[in-house]
Short mmCIF file of C-alpha atoms and ligand atoms in Angstrom, two decimals:
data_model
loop_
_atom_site.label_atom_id
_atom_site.label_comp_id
_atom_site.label_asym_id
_atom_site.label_seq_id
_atom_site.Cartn_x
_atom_site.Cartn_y
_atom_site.Cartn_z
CA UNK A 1 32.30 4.31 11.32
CA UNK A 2 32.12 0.82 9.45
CA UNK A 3 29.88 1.47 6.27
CA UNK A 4 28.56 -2.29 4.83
CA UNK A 5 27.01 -1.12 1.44
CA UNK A 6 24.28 -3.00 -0.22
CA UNK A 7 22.53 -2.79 -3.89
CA UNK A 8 19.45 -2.14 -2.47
CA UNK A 9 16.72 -1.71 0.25
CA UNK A 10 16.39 -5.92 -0.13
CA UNK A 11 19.74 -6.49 0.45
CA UNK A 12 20.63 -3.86 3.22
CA UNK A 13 17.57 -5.25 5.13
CA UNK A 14 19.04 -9.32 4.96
CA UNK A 15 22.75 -8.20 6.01
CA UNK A 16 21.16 -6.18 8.95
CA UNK A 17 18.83 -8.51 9.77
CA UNK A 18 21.45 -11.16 9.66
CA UNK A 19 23.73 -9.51 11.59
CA UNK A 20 21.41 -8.26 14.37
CA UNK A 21 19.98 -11.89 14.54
CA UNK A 22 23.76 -13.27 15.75
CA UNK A 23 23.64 -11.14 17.86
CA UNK A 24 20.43 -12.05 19.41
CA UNK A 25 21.69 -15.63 19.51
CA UNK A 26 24.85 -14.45 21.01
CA UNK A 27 23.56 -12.55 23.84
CA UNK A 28 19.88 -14.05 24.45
CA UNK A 29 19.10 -11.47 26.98
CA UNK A 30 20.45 -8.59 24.12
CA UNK A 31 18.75 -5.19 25.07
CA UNK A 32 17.86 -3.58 21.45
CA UNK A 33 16.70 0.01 20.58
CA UNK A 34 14.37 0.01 18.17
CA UNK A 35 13.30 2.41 15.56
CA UNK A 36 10.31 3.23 13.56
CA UNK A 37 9.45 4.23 10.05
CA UNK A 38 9.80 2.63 6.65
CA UNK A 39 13.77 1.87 6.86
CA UNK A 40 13.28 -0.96 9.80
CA UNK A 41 10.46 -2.51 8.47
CA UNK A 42 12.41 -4.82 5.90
CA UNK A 43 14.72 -6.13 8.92
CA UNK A 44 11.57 -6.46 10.92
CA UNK A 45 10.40 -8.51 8.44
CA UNK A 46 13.59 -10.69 8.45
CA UNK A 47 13.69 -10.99 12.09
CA UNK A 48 10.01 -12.62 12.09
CA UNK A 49 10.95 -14.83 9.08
CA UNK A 50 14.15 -16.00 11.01
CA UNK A 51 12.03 -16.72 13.99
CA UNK A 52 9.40 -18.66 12.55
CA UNK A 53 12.23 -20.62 10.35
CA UNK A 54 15.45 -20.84 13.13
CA UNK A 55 13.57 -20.48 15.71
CA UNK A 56 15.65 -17.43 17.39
CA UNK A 57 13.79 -16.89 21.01
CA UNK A 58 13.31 -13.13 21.96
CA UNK A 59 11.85 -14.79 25.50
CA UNK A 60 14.87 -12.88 27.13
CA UNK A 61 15.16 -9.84 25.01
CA UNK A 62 14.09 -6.13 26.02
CA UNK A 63 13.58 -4.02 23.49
CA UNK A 64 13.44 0.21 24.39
CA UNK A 65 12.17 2.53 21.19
CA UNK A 66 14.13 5.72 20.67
CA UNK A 67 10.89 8.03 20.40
CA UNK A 68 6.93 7.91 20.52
CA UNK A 69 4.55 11.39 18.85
CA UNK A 70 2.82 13.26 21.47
CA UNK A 71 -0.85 13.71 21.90
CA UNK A 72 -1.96 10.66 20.38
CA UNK A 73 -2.76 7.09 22.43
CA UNK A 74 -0.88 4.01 21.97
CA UNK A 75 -3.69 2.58 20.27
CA UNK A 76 -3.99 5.09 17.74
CA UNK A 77 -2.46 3.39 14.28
CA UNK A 78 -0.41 6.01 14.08
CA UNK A 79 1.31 5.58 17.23
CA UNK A 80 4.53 4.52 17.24
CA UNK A 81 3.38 1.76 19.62
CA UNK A 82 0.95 0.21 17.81
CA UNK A 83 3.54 0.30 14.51
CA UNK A 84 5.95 -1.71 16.64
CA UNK A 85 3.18 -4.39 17.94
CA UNK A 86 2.24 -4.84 14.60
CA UNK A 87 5.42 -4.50 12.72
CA UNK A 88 7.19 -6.72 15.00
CA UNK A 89 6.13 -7.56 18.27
CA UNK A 90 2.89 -9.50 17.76
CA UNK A 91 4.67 -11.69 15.31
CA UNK A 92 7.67 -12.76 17.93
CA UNK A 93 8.01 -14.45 21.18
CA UNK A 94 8.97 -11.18 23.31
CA UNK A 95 7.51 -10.57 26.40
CA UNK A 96 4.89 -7.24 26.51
CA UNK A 97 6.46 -6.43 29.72
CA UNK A 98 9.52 -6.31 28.25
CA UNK A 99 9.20 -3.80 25.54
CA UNK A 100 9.08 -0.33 26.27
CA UNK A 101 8.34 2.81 24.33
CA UNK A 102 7.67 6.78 25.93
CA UNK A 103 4.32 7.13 26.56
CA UNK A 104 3.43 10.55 24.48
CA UNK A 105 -0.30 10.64 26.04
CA UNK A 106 1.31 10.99 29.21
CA UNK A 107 0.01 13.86 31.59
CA UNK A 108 3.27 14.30 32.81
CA UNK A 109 5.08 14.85 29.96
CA UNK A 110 8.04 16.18 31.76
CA UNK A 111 7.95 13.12 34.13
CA UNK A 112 7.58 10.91 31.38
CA UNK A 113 10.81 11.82 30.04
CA UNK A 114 12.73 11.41 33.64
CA UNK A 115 11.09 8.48 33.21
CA UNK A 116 11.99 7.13 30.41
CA UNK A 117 16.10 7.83 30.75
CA UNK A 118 16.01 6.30 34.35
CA UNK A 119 14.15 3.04 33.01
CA UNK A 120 16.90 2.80 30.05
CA UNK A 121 19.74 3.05 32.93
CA UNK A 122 17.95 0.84 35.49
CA UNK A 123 17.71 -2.03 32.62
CA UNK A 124 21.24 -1.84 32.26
CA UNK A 125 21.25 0.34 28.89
CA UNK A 126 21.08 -0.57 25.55
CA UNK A 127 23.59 -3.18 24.15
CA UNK A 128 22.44 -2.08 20.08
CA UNK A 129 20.45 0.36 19.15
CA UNK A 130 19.08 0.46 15.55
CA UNK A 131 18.83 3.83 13.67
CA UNK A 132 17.61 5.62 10.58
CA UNK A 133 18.38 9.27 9.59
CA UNK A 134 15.88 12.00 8.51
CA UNK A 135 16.68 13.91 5.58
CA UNK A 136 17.50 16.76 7.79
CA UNK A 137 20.13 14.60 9.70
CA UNK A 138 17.72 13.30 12.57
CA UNK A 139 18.70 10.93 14.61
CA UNK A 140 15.60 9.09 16.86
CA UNK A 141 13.22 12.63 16.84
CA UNK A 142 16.55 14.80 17.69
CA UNK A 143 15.73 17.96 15.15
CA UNK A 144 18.87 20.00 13.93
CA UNK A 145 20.29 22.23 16.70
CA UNK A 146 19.55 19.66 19.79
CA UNK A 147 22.44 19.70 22.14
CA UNK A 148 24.65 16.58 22.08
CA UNK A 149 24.35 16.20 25.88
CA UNK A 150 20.68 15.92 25.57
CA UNK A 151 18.77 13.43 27.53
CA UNK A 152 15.03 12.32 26.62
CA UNK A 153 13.10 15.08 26.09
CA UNK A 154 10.12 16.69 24.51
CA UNK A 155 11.03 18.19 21.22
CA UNK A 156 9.61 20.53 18.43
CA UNK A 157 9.23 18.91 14.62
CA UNK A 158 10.05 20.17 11.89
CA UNK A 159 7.92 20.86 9.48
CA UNK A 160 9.71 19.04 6.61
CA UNK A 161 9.66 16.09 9.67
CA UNK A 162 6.17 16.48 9.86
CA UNK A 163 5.40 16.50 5.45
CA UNK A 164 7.89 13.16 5.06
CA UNK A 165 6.22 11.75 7.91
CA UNK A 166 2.67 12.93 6.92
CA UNK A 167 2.70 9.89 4.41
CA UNK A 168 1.32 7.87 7.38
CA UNK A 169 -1.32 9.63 7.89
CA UNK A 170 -4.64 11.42 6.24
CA UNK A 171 -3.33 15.00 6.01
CA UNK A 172 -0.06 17.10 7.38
CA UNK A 173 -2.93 18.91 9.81
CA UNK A 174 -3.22 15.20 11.67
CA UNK A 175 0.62 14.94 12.21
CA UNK A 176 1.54 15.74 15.81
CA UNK A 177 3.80 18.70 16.26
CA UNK A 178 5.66 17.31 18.99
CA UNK A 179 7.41 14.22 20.27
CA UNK A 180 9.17 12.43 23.24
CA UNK A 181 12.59 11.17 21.96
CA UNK A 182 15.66 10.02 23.28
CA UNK A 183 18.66 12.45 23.18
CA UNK A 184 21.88 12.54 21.77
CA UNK A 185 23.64 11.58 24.75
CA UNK A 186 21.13 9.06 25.18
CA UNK A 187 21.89 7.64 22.28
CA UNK A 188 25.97 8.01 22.59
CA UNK A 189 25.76 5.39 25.35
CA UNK A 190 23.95 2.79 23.60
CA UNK A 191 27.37 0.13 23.58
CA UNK A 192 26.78 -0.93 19.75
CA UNK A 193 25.01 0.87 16.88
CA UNK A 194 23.32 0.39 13.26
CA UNK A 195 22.23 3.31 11.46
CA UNK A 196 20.28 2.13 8.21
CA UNK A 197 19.39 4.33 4.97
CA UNK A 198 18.32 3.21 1.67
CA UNK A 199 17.03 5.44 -1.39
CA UNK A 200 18.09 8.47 -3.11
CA UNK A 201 16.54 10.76 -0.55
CA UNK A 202 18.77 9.59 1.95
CA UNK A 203 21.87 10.27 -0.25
CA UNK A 204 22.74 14.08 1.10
CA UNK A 205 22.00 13.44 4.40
CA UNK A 206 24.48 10.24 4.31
CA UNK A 207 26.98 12.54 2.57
CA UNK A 208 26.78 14.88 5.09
CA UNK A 209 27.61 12.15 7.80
CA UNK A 210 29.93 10.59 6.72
CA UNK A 211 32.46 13.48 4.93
CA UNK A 212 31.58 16.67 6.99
CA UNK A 213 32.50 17.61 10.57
CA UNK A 214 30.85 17.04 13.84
CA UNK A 215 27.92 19.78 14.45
CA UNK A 216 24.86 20.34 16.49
CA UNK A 217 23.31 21.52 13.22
CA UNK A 218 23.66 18.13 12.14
CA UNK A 219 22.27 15.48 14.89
CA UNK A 220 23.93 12.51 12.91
CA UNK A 221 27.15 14.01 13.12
CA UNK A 222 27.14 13.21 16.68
CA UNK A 223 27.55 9.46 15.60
CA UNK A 224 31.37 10.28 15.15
CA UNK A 225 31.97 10.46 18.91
CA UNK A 226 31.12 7.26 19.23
CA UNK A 227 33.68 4.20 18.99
CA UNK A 228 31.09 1.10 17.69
CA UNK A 229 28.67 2.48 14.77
CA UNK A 230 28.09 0.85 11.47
CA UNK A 231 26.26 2.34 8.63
CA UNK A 232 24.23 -0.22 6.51
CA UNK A 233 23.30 1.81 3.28
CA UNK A 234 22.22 0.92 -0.30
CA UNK A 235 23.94 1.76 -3.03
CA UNK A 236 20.82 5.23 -3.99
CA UNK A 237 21.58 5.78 -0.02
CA UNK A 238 25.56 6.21 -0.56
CA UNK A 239 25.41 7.90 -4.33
CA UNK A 240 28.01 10.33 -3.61
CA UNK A 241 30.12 8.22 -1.67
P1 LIG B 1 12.21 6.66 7.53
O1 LIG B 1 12.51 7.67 8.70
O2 LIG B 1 12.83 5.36 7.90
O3 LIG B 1 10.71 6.57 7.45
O4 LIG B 1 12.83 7.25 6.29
C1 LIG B 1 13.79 7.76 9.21
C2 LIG B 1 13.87 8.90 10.18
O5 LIG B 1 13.19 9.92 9.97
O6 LIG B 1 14.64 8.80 11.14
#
Protein backbone atom coordinates (compact mmCIF):
# COMPACT_ATOMS: atom_id res chain seq x y z
CA UNK A 1 0.00 0.00 0.00
CA UNK A 2 1.28 3.55 -1.22
CA UNK A 3 0.53 6.00 1.79
CA UNK A 4 0.67 9.96 0.29
CA UNK A 5 0.53 11.88 3.69
CA UNK A 6 -0.83 15.32 3.94
CA UNK A 7 -0.85 18.15 6.87
CA UNK A 8 -4.30 18.18 6.93
CA UNK A 9 -7.96 17.42 5.88
CA UNK A 10 -7.32 20.62 3.18
CA UNK A 11 -4.50 19.22 1.79
CA UNK A 12 -5.37 15.39 1.65
CA UNK A 13 -8.65 16.49 -0.10
CA UNK A 14 -6.53 18.69 -3.16
CA UNK A 15 -3.90 15.71 -3.72
CA UNK A 16 -6.93 13.27 -3.97
CA UNK A 17 -8.92 15.34 -5.78
CA UNK A 18 -6.06 16.07 -8.07
CA UNK A 19 -5.17 12.81 -8.59
CA UNK A 20 -8.65 11.29 -9.16
CA UNK A 21 -9.31 14.24 -11.63
CA UNK A 22 -6.23 12.81 -14.10
CA UNK A 23 -7.63 10.17 -13.97
CA UNK A 24 -10.96 11.22 -15.10
CA UNK A 25 -9.24 13.02 -17.96
CA UNK A 26 -7.29 9.97 -18.68
CA UNK A 27 -9.99 7.53 -19.00
CA UNK A 28 -13.24 9.75 -19.84
CA UNK A 29 -15.48 6.83 -19.55
CA UNK A 30 -13.59 6.05 -15.80
CA UNK A 31 -16.12 3.92 -13.70
CA UNK A 32 -15.67 5.40 -9.94
CA UNK A 33 -16.98 4.02 -6.58
CA UNK A 34 -18.01 6.47 -4.54
CA UNK A 35 -18.29 6.89 -0.87
CA UNK A 36 -20.23 8.83 1.59
CA UNK A 37 -19.67 10.65 4.82
CA UNK A 38 -17.62 13.62 5.91
CA UNK A 39 -14.05 12.30 4.52
CA UNK A 40 -15.22 12.64 0.59
CA UNK A 41 -16.87 15.69 0.88
CA UNK A 42 -13.62 17.95 0.60
CA UNK A 43 -12.63 16.02 -2.78
CA UNK A 44 -16.21 16.39 -3.81
CA UNK A 45 -15.82 19.77 -3.40
CA UNK A 46 -12.59 19.85 -5.54
CA UNK A 47 -14.00 17.82 -8.22
CA UNK A 48 -16.96 20.49 -8.74
CA UNK A 49 -14.44 23.39 -8.46
CA UNK A 50 -12.22 21.64 -11.16
CA UNK A 51 -15.24 21.24 -13.32
CA UNK A 52 -16.59 24.54 -13.28
CA UNK A 53 -12.79 25.96 -13.70
CA UNK A 54 -11.09 23.05 -16.30
CA UNK A 55 -13.91 22.07 -17.45
CA UNK A 56 -13.34 18.11 -16.76
CA UNK A 57 -16.64 16.36 -18.49
CA UNK A 58 -18.16 13.47 -16.34
CA UNK A 59 -20.66 13.07 -19.66
CA UNK A 60 -19.03 9.50 -19.92
CA UNK A 61 -18.43 8.63 -16.36
CA UNK A 62 -20.49 5.98 -14.18
CA UNK A 63 -20.24 6.31 -10.88
CA UNK A 64 -21.53 2.98 -8.43
CA UNK A 65 -21.71 3.90 -4.38
CA UNK A 66 -20.34 1.23 -2.09
CA UNK A 67 -23.52 1.23 0.33
CA UNK A 68 -27.05 2.94 0.86
CA UNK A 69 -29.09 2.63 4.89
CA UNK A 70 -32.08 0.54 4.78
CA UNK A 71 -35.59 1.56 5.46
CA UNK A 72 -35.37 5.00 4.49
CA UNK A 73 -36.30 6.51 0.70
CA UNK A 74 -33.87 8.05 -1.54
CA UNK A 75 -35.37 11.24 -0.93
CA UNK A 76 -35.02 11.20 2.63
CA UNK A 77 -31.87 13.78 3.47
CA UNK A 78 -30.45 11.26 5.12
CA UNK A 79 -30.20 8.91 2.39
CA UNK A 80 -27.15 8.23 1.05
CA UNK A 81 -28.69 9.14 -2.32
CA UNK A 82 -29.77 12.32 -1.79
CA UNK A 83 -26.09 13.13 0.04
CA UNK A 84 -24.50 12.17 -3.26
CA UNK A 85 -27.02 14.37 -5.57
CA UNK A 86 -26.34 17.09 -3.48
CA UNK A 87 -22.78 16.63 -2.53
CA UNK A 88 -21.78 15.98 -5.97
CA UNK A 89 -23.96 15.04 -8.59
CA UNK A 90 -26.26 18.04 -9.07
CA UNK A 91 -23.23 20.23 -9.30
CA UNK A 92 -21.50 18.07 -12.36
CA UNK A 93 -22.28 17.10 -15.83
CA UNK A 94 -22.93 13.21 -15.08
CA UNK A 95 -25.66 11.56 -16.47
CA UNK A 96 -28.64 10.39 -13.69
CA UNK A 97 -28.76 7.23 -15.55
CA UNK A 98 -25.45 6.72 -15.01
CA UNK A 99 -25.04 6.81 -11.33
CA UNK A 100 -26.09 4.09 -9.31
CA UNK A 101 -26.49 3.46 -5.62
CA UNK A 102 -28.50 0.12 -3.73
CA UNK A 103 -31.80 0.94 -3.31
CA UNK A 104 -32.33 0.28 0.70
CA UNK A 105 -36.32 0.89 0.37
CA UNK A 106 -36.31 -1.95 -1.80
CA UNK A 107 -39.00 -4.76 -1.11
CA UNK A 108 -36.71 -7.19 -2.20
CA UNK A 109 -33.99 -6.62 -0.19
CA UNK A 110 -32.38 -9.87 -0.98
CA UNK A 111 -32.92 -9.20 -4.75
CA UNK A 112 -31.66 -5.91 -4.43
CA UNK A 113 -28.39 -7.09 -3.44
CA UNK A 114 -28.16 -9.81 -6.50
CA UNK A 115 -28.90 -6.88 -8.01
CA UNK A 116 -26.66 -4.67 -7.26
CA UNK A 117 -23.29 -7.12 -7.71
CA UNK A 118 -24.62 -8.22 -11.22
CA UNK A 119 -25.10 -4.42 -12.33
CA UNK A 120 -21.35 -3.66 -10.99
CA UNK A 121 -20.12 -6.79 -13.25
CA UNK A 122 -22.40 -6.07 -16.25
CA UNK A 123 -20.85 -2.31 -16.33
CA UNK A 124 -17.60 -3.74 -16.58
CA UNK A 125 -16.56 -3.17 -12.74
CA UNK A 126 -15.11 -0.48 -11.12
CA UNK A 127 -11.82 1.04 -12.49
CA UNK A 128 -11.30 3.25 -8.75
CA UNK A 129 -13.11 3.03 -6.03
CA UNK A 130 -12.81 5.72 -3.28
CA UNK A 131 -12.84 4.70 0.45
CA UNK A 132 -12.93 5.89 4.02
CA UNK A 133 -12.49 3.69 7.17
CA UNK A 134 -14.75 3.59 10.30
CA UNK A 135 -13.14 3.73 13.51
CA UNK A 136 -13.88 0.13 13.92
CA UNK A 137 -11.97 -0.71 10.61
CA UNK A 138 -15.09 -0.52 8.18
CA UNK A 139 -14.67 -0.59 4.93
CA UNK A 140 -18.03 0.63 2.64
CA UNK A 141 -20.78 -0.72 5.61
CA UNK A 142 -18.59 -4.12 6.01
CA UNK A 143 -18.81 -4.36 10.13
CA UNK A 144 -15.88 -6.35 11.87
CA UNK A 145 -16.21 -10.12 11.35
CA UNK A 146 -17.71 -9.94 7.55
CA UNK A 147 -16.17 -12.63 5.49
CA UNK A 148 -13.62 -11.45 2.90
CA UNK A 149 -15.44 -13.35 0.13
CA UNK A 150 -18.50 -11.40 0.78
CA UNK A 151 -20.58 -10.09 -2.00
CA UNK A 152 -23.29 -7.18 -1.52
CA UNK A 153 -25.28 -7.89 1.15
CA UNK A 154 -27.54 -6.74 3.91
CA UNK A 155 -25.60 -6.15 7.04
CA UNK A 156 -26.10 -5.43 10.84
CA UNK A 157 -24.51 -1.88 12.32
CA UNK A 158 -22.85 -1.43 14.91
CA UNK A 159 -23.84 0.47 17.41
CA UNK A 160 -20.69 2.66 17.72
CA UNK A 161 -21.50 2.81 13.55
CA UNK A 162 -24.74 3.94 14.32
CA UNK A 163 -23.55 6.92 17.44
CA UNK A 164 -20.56 8.32 14.87
CA UNK A 165 -23.00 8.27 12.23
CA UNK A 166 -25.94 9.60 14.37
CA UNK A 167 -24.27 13.15 13.88
CA UNK A 168 -26.40 13.31 10.67
CA UNK A 169 -29.28 12.94 12.05
CA UNK A 170 -31.84 14.17 15.04
CA UNK A 171 -31.24 11.34 17.53
CA UNK A 172 -29.32 7.70 17.53
CA UNK A 173 -33.22 6.25 17.71
CA UNK A 174 -33.60 7.74 13.84
CA UNK A 175 -30.38 5.94 12.62
CA UNK A 176 -31.25 2.84 10.60
CA UNK A 177 -29.98 -0.39 12.02
CA UNK A 178 -29.25 -1.90 8.86
CA UNK A 179 -27.68 -1.35 5.47
CA UNK A 180 -27.06 -2.70 1.87
CA UNK A 181 -23.25 -2.55 1.23
CA UNK A 182 -20.89 -3.90 -1.03
CA UNK A 183 -18.64 -6.76 0.25
CA UNK A 184 -15.20 -7.35 0.70
CA UNK A 185 -14.74 -9.26 -2.31
CA UNK A 186 -16.68 -6.75 -3.96
CA UNK A 187 -14.50 -4.37 -3.16
CA UNK A 188 -11.09 -6.56 -3.83
CA UNK A 189 -11.98 -6.37 -7.53
CA UNK A 190 -12.36 -2.80 -7.89
CA UNK A 191 -8.84 -2.47 -10.39
CA UNK A 192 -7.53 0.81 -8.47
CA UNK A 193 -8.20 2.09 -4.93
CA UNK A 194 -8.07 5.33 -2.54
CA UNK A 195 -8.79 4.92 0.96
CA UNK A 196 -8.92 8.51 2.65
CA UNK A 197 -8.72 9.37 6.57
CA UNK A 198 -8.06 12.56 8.17
CA UNK A 199 -8.30 13.47 12.06
CA UNK A 200 -7.19 12.02 15.21
CA UNK A 201 -10.07 9.60 15.40
CA UNK A 202 -8.94 7.91 12.48
CA UNK A 203 -5.38 7.46 13.91
CA UNK A 204 -5.89 3.71 15.58
CA UNK A 205 -7.84 2.47 13.03
CA UNK A 206 -5.01 3.61 10.35
CA UNK A 207 -2.48 2.04 12.74
CA UNK A 208 -4.16 -0.97 12.75
CA UNK A 209 -4.09 -1.13 8.82
CA UNK A 210 -1.28 -0.42 8.02
CA UNK A 211 1.19 -2.37 10.85
CA UNK A 212 -1.06 -5.39 11.91
CA UNK A 213 -1.95 -8.57 10.01
CA UNK A 214 -4.69 -9.45 7.69
CA UNK A 215 -8.05 -10.40 9.76
CA UNK A 216 -11.73 -10.69 9.33
CA UNK A 217 -11.93 -8.85 12.65
CA UNK A 218 -10.53 -6.07 10.89
CA UNK A 219 -12.45 -5.35 7.38
CA UNK A 220 -9.60 -2.87 6.29
CA UNK A 221 -7.11 -5.38 6.66
CA UNK A 222 -8.49 -6.99 3.68
CA UNK A 223 -6.98 -4.00 1.64
CA UNK A 224 -3.55 -5.91 1.86
CA UNK A 225 -4.66 -8.57 -0.65
CA UNK A 226 -4.96 -6.24 -3.01
CA UNK A 227 -2.03 -5.15 -5.50
CA UNK A 228 -3.20 -1.17 -6.38
CA UNK A 229 -4.35 0.71 -3.00
CA UNK A 230 -3.16 4.04 -1.85
CA UNK A 231 -3.84 5.54 1.46
CA UNK A 232 -4.26 9.42 1.40
CA UNK A 233 -4.08 10.40 5.21
CA UNK A 234 -3.34 13.62 7.16
CA UNK A 235 -0.80 13.96 9.31
CA UNK A 236 -3.79 13.55 12.99
CA UNK A 237 -4.92 10.46 10.58
CA UNK A 238 -1.24 8.79 10.55
CA UNK A 239 -0.07 9.99 14.33
CA UNK A 240 1.48 6.80 15.13
CA UNK A 241 2.90 6.14 11.94
P1 LIG B 1 -16.60 9.35 7.78
O1 LIG B 1 -17.02 7.83 7.66
O2 LIG B 1 -15.98 9.73 6.49
O3 LIG B 1 -17.88 10.09 8.03
O4 LIG B 1 -15.63 9.43 8.92
C1 LIG B 1 -16.12 6.91 7.16
C2 LIG B 1 -16.67 5.52 7.31
O5 LIG B 1 -17.37 5.26 8.30
O6 LIG B 1 -16.38 4.69 6.45
Amino acid sequence: MKIIRTENYEEMSLKAGLLLTEKIRSNPSITLGMATGSTPKGIYQYLIKDHQDNRTTYKQVKSINLDEYIGIAPSNPNSYHYFMQKNLFEHLDIHEANTYLPNGAASNLEAECERYEKLIEDIGGVDLQILGIGQNGHIGFNEPGTSFDSRTHIINLEEDTRKANSRFFNSIDEVPKQAITMGIATILKSKEIFLLASGEAKADALARLIKDGISEDFPASALKLHQNVTIVADADALKYI
